[in-house]
Coordinates of C-alpha atoms in Angstrom, one line a residue:
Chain L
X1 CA 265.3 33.5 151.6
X2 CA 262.4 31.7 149.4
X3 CA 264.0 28.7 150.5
X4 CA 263.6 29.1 154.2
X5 CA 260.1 30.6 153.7
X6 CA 259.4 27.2 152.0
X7 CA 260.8 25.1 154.8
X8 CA 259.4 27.1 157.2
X9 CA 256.0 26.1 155.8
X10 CA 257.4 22.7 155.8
X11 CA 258.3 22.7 159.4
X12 CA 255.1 24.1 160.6
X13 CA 253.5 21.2 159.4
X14 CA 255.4 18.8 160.8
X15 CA 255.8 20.6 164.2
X16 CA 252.2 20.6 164.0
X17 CA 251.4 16.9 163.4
X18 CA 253.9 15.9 166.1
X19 CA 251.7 18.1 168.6
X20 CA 248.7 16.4 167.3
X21 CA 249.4 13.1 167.3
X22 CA 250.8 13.6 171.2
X23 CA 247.3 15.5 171.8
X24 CA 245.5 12.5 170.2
X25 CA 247.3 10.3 173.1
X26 CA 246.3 12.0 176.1
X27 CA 242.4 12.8 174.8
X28 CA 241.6 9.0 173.9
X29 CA 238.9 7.3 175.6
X30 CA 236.9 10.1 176.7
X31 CA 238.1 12.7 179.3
X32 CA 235.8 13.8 182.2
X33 CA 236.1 17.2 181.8
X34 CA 237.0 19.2 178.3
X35 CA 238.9 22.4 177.9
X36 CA 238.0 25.9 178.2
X37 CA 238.1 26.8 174.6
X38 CA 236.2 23.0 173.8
X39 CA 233.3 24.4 176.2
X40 CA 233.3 27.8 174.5
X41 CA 232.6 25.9 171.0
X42 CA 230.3 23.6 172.0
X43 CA 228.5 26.1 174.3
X44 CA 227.6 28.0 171.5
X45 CA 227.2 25.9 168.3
X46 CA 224.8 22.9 169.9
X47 CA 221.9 25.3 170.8
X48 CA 222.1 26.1 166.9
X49 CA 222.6 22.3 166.0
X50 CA 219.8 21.6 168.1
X51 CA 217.3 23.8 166.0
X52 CA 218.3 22.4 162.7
X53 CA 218.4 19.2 163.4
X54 CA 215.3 19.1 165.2
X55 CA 213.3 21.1 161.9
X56 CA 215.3 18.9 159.7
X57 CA 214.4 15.9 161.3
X58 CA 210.6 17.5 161.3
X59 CA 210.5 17.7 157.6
X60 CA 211.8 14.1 157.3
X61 CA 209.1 13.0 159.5
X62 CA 206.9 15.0 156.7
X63 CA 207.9 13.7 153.6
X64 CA 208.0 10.0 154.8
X65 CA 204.2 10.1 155.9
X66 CA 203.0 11.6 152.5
X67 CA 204.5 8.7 150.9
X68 CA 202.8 6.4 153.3
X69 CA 199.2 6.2 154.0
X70 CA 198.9 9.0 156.5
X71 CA 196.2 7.1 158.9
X72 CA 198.1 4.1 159.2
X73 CA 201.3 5.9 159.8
X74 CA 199.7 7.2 162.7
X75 CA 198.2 4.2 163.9
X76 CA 201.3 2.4 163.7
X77 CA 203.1 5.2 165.7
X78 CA 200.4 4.4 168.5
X79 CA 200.7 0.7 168.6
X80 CA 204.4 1.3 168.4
X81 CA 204.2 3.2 171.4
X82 CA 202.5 0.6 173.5
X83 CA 204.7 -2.7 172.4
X84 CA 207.6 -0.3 173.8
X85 CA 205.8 0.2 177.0
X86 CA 204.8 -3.8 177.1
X87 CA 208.0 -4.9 175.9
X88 CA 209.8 -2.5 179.3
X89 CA 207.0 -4.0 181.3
X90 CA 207.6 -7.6 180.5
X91 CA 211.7 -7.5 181.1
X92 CA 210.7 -5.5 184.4
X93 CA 208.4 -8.5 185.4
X94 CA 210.6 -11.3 184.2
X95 CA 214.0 -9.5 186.0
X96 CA 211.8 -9.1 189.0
X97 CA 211.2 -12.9 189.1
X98 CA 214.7 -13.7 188.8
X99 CA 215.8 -11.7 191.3
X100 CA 213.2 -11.3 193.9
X101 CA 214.7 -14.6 196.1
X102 CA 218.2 -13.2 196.3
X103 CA 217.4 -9.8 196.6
X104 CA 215.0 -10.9 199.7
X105 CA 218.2 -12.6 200.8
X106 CA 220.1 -10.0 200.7
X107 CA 218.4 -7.5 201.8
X108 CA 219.2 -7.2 205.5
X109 CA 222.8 -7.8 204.8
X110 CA 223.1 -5.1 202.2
X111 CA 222.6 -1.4 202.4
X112 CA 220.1 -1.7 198.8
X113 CA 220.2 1.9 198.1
X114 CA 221.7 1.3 194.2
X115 CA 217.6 -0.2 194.1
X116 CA 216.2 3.4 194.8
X117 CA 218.4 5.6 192.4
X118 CA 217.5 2.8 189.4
X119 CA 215.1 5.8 188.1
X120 CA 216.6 8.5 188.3
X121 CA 217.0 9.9 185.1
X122 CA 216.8 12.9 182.8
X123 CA 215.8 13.9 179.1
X124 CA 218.0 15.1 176.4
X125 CA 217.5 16.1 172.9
X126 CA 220.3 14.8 170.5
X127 CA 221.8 18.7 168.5
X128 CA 223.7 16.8 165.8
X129 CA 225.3 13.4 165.4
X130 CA 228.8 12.4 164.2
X131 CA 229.8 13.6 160.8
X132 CA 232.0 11.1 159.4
X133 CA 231.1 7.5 158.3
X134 CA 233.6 5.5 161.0
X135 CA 232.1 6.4 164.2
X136 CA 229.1 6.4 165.9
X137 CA 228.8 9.6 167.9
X138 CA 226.2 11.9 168.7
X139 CA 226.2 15.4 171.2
X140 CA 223.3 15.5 173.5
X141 CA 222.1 19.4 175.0
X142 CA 222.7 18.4 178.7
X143 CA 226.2 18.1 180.5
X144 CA 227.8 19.0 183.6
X145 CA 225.3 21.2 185.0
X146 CA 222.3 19.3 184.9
X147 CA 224.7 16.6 186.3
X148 CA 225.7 14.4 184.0
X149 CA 228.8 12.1 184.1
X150 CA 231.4 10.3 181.9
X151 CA 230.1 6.8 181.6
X152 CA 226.4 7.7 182.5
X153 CA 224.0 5.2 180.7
X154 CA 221.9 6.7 177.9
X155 CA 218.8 5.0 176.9
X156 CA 215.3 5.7 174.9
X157 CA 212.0 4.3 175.6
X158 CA 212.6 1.0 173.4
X159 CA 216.5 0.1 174.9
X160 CA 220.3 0.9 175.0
X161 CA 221.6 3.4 173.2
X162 CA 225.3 3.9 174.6
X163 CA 227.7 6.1 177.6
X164 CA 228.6 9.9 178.1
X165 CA 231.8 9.8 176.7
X166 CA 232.4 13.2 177.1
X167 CA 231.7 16.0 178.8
X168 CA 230.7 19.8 178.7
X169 CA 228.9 22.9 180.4
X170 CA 226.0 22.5 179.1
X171 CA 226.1 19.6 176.5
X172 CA 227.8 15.9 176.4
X173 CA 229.2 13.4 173.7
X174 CA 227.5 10.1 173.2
X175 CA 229.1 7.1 171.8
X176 CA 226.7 4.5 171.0
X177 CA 226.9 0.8 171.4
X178 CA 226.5 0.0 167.2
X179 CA 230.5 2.0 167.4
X180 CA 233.5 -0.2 166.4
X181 CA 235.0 1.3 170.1
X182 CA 232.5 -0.2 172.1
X183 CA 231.4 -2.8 173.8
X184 CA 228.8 -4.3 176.3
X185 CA 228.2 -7.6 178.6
X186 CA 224.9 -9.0 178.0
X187 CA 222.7 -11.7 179.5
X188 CA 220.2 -13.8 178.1
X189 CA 216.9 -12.2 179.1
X190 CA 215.5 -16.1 179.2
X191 CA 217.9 -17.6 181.2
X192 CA 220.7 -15.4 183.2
X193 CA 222.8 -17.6 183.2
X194 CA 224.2 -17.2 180.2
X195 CA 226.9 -13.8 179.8
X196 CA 228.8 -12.9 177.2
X197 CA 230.2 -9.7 175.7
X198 CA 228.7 -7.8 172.4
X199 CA 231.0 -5.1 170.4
X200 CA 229.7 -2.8 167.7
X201 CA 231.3 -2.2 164.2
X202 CA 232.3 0.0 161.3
X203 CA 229.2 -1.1 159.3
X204 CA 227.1 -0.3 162.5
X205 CA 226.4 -3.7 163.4
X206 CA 226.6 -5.5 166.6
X207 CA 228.3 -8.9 167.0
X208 CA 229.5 -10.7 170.3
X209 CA 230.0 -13.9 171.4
X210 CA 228.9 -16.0 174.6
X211 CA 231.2 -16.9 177.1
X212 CA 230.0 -20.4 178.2
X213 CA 230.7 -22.5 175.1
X214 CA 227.9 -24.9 176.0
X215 CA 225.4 -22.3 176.6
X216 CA 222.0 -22.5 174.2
X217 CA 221.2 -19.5 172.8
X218 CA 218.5 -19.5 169.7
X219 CA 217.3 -17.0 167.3
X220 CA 214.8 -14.6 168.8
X221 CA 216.4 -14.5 172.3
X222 CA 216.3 -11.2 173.8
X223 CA 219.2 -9.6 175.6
X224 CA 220.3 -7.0 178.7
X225 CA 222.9 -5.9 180.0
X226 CA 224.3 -7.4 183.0
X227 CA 225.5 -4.4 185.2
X228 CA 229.1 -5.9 184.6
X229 CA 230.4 -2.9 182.3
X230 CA 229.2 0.4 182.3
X231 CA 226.1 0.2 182.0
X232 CA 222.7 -0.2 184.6
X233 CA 221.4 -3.4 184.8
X234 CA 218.1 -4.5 183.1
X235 CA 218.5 -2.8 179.5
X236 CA 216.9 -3.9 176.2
X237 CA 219.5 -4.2 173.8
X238 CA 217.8 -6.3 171.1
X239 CA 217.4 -9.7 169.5
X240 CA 219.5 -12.4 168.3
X241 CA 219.3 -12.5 164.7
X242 CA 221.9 -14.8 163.7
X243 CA 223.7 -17.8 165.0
X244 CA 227.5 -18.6 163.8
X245 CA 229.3 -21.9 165.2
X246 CA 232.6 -22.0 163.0
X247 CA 234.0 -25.7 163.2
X248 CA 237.7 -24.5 164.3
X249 CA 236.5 -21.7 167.0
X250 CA 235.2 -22.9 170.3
X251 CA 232.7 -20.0 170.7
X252 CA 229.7 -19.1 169.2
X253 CA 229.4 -16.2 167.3
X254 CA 226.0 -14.2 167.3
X255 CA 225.0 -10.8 165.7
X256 CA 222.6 -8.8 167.1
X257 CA 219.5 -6.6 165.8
X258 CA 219.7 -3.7 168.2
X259 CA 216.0 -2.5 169.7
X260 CA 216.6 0.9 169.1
X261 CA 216.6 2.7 165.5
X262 CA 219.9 4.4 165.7
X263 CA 219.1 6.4 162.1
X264 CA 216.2 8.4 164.0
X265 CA 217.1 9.4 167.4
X266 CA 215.6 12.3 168.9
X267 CA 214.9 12.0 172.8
X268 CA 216.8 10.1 175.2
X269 CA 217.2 9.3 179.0
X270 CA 220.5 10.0 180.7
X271 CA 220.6 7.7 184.0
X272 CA 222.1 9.3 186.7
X273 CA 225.2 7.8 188.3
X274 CA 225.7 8.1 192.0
Chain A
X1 CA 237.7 40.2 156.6
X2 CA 238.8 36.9 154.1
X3 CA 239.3 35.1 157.6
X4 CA 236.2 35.9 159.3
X5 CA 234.4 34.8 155.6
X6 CA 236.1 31.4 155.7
X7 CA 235.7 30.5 159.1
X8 CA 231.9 31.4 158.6
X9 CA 232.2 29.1 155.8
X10 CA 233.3 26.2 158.1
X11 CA 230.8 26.7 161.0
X12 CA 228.2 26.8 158.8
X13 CA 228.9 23.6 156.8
X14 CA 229.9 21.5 160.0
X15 CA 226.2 22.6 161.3
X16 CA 224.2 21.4 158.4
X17 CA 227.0 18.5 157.6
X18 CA 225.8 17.3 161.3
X19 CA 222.2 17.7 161.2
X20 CA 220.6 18.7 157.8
X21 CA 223.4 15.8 155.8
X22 CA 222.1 13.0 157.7
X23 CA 219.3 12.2 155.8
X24 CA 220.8 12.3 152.8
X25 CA 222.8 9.0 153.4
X26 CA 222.9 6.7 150.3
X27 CA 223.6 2.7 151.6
X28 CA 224.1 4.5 155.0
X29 CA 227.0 6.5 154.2
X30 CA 227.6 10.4 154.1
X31 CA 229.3 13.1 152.0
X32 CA 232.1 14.3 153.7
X33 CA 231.6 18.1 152.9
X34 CA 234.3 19.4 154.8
X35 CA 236.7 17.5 153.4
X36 CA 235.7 18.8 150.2
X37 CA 235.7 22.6 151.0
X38 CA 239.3 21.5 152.4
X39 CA 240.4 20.4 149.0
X40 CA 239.2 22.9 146.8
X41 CA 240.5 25.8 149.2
X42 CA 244.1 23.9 148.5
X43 CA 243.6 24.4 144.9
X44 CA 242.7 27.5 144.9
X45 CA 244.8 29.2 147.6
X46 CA 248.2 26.6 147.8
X47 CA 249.6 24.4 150.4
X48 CA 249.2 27.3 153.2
X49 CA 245.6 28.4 153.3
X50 CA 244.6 24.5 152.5
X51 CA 246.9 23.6 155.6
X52 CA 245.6 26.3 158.2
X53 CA 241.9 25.4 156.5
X54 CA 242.2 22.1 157.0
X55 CA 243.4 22.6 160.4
X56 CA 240.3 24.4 161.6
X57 CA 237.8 22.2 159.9
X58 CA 239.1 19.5 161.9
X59 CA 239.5 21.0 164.9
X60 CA 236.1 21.9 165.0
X61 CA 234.9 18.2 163.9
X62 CA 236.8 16.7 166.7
X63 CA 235.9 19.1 169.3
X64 CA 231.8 18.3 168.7
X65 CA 232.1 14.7 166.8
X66 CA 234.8 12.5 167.5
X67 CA 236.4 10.1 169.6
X68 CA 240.0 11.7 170.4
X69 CA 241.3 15.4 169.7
X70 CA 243.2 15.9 166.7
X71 CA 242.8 13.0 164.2
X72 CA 240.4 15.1 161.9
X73 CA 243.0 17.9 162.4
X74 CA 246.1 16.0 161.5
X75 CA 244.1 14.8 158.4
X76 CA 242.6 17.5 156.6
X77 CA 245.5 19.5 157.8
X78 CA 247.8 16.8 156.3
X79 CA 245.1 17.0 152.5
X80 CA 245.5 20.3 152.5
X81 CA 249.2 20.8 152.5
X82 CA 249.3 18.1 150.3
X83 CA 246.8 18.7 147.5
X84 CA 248.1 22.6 147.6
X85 CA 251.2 21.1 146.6
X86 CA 249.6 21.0 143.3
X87 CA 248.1 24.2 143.4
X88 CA 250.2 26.4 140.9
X89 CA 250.2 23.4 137.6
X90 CA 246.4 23.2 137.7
X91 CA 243.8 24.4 135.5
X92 CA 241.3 25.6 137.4
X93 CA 238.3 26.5 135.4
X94 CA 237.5 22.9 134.1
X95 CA 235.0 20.4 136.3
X96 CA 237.5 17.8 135.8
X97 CA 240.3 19.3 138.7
X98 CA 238.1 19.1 141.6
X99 CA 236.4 15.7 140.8
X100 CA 240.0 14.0 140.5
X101 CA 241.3 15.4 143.3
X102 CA 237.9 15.0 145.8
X103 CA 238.4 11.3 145.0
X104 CA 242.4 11.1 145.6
X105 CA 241.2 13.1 149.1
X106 CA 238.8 10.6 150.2
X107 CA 241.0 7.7 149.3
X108 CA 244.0 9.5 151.0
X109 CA 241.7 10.5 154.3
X110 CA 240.9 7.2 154.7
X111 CA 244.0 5.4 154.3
X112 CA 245.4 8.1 156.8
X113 CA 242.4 7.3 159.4
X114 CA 242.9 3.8 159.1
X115 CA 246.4 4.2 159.9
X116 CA 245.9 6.1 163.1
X117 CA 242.9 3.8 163.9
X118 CA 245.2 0.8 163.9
X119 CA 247.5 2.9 166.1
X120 CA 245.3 3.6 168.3
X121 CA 243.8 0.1 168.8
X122 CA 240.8 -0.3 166.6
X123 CA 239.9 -3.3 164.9
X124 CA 239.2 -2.5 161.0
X125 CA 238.9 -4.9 158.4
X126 CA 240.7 -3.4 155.4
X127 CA 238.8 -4.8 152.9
X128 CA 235.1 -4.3 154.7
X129 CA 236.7 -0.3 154.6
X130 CA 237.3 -0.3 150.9
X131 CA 234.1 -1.8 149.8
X132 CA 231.6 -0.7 151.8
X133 CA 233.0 2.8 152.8
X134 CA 235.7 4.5 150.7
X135 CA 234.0 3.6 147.0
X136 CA 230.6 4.5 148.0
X137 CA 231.9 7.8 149.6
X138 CA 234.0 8.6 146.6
X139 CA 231.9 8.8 144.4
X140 CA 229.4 10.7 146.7
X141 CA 232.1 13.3 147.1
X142 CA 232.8 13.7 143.6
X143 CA 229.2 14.4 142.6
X144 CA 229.3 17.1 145.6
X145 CA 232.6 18.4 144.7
X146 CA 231.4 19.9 141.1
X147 CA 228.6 22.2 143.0
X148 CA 230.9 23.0 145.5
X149 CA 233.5 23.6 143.8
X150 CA 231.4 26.1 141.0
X151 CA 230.4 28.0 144.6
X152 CA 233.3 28.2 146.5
X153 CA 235.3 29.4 142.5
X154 CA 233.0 32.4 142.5
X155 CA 233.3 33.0 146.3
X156 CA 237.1 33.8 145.7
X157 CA 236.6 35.8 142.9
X158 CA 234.7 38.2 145.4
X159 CA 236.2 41.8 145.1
X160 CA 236.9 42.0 148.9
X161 CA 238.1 38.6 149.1
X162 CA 240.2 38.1 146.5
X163 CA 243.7 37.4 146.5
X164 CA 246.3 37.0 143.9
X165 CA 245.6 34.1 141.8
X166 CA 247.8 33.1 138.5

């Protein structure tokens, strides 16, 4: 009898882990819409992460600035503000010159009504990010209701954050573009010619690589995504901050200082899909 | 009443593990607090209650923090059968128990995630892993694991919680 009670426990486990792993299978990748008992969770624990990590993130803000000077902080936070606003202004500009010829071209041939929706957006607050140290997740307090959708764009005023990856009721996972499952298609903000394809990390780091091999591409460059993946067109994502050209690989390979700081996120914009 | 206790336990230390925990990264990386309260349930209530433990502290991870269902669950499901194993040759009122066997738990999570990873497609560099992740978070766990472990002792030792213990 102790025996069977003892392989019964034994069984369990492995019954358990072969459910599991077949469960793993079908959720991978995001699924548009989660289960009733997922909903229920998530319905009433991010509310609760949401006021924790907001005061915790509060007294964080505290403690730094009585380290720091307290009047230059502030200043700082102001000028900060308005490179963001200059820096969105300036790829605006420069996209609008790139574009402006063809779009002229093609206006009366095409039904341009993508160009209307571009700012639709909403806010979100982030409840609680990813506990673990392999991914780079984080649940937002908006989801189905207010009309989010999988693969939505999420951004913040100073560039790409990353896609809905999941969604519920009334809240929504983010995975962001610094996570080893990611990736984007960038362009070269100074010349558009140039596209290649950028992929986060376990160490939350960004690298890529260009697809022209002949393509110039310096330290300092800025890049956006192209509107080939899933994201919008016309997003900061950063600066190149280092140049790799190994003698045996035909590529180049670059890593990339993301614009936004992914340690303090707060407020983002989810764009609205169609 | 013990399950409602435990399951409070869980909620409550996946809320501030989420939010209050993330400041407190050293070289950018985190404790992993639920894997800890996994462990030391296992040694002090066997290879059951560490399995059906870990099984809920996982579930709950994946459902609001991960990218597929069920590899958190499998894991610390997995820990806890495994380091309740153990359970019935252990001394359990020295420091030393729960250090040594935090750190076999992190080693053994990781090793365990890195396998489904590479299942399921992900491209890890093994090495990157063990040097920049698993020491780091070892040792971060151990320090945890004495405070949590001196809690968590006297929580079972509760009159209305208690169960039999050698």
């Amino acid at each position: 009898m102790k025996k069977l009670i003892k392989r019964g426990a034994m069984m369990i486990v492995t019954i358990v882990t072969i459910i599991l792993i077949v469960i793993m299978g079908m959720t991978l990748g995001g699924r548009t819409k989660v289960s009733m008992p997922e909903n229920m969770i998530g319905k009433i624990i991010t509310p609760i992460q949401r006021m924790i990590y907001s005061a915790s993130q509060g007294i964080d803000d505290q403690v730094t600035s009585l380290f720091t000077f307290r009047k230059i902080a502030k200043e700082n936070e102001n000028l900060k503000k308005e490179i963001e606003k200059l820096n969105k202004k300036v790829i605006e500009l420069t996209l609008t010159d790139n574009e402006l010829n063809e779009l002229r071209d093609l206006y009366g041939a095409l039904n341009y009504a993508n160009e209307n929706n571009k700012n639709k957006y909403i806010t979100a607050s982030v409840t609680g990010t990813d506990v673990g140290n392999w991914f780079d997740i984080f649940t937002i307090n908006v989801g189905k209701v207010h009309g989010v959708k999988k693969n939505s764009t999420v951004m913040n005023g100073t560039g790409l954050i990353g896609r809905v990856f999941e969604v519920g009721e009334n809240w929504a996972k983010v995975i962001t573009i610094i996570d080893n499952k990611s990736s984007v298609s960038f362009e070269v903000l100074r010349n558009n010619a140039y596209i290649g394809i950028l992929r986060g990390s376990v160490q939350s780091e960004i690298t890529g690589y260009l697809i022209d091999p002949n393509a110039e591409i310096l330290v300092g460059d800025k890049l956006i995504t192209s509107g080939l993946s899933h994201y919008e067109k016309g997003i900061l994502i950063g600066e190149v901050k280092e140049v790799i050209k190994k003698e045996n690989e035909l590529l180049k390979t670059i890593i990339v200082k993301p614009a936004v700081n992914f340690k303090k996120l707060d407020k983002v914009f989810v764009l609205m899909l169609d | 009443m013990r399950i409602i206790c435990v399951l409070y336990i869980i909620v409550v230390n996946f809320i501030l593990q989420s939010t209050v925990l993330q400041h407190f990264r050293v070289l950018g990386i985190g404790p992993n607090t639920s894997l800890i309260i996994v462990v030391m349930f296992a040694i002090l209530w066997g290879k059951k209650g560490g399995a059906t433990i870990g099984f809920c502290a996982g579930m709950l991870q994946d459902i609001l923090a991960g990218p597929a269902i069920g590899i958190n669950a499998l894991i610390y499901m997995l820990v806890g059968y495994n380091m309740g194993i153990f359970e019935k040759t252990l001394f359990k009122d020295n420091y030393f128990t729960p250090v040594l066997f935090t750190m076999i738990a992190t080693g053994f999570y990781h090793v365990l995630h890195f396998m489904i990873m590479y299942m399921l497609r992900s491209q890890i560099e093994m090495n990157i892993l063990i040097r920049k992740i698993m020491l780091v978070e070892g040792i971060y766990n151990a320090v945890l694991s004495v405070f949590i472990y001196r809690l968590l002792y006297n929580f079972t030792k509760h009159p209305y919680i208690k169960v039999k213990t050698r």
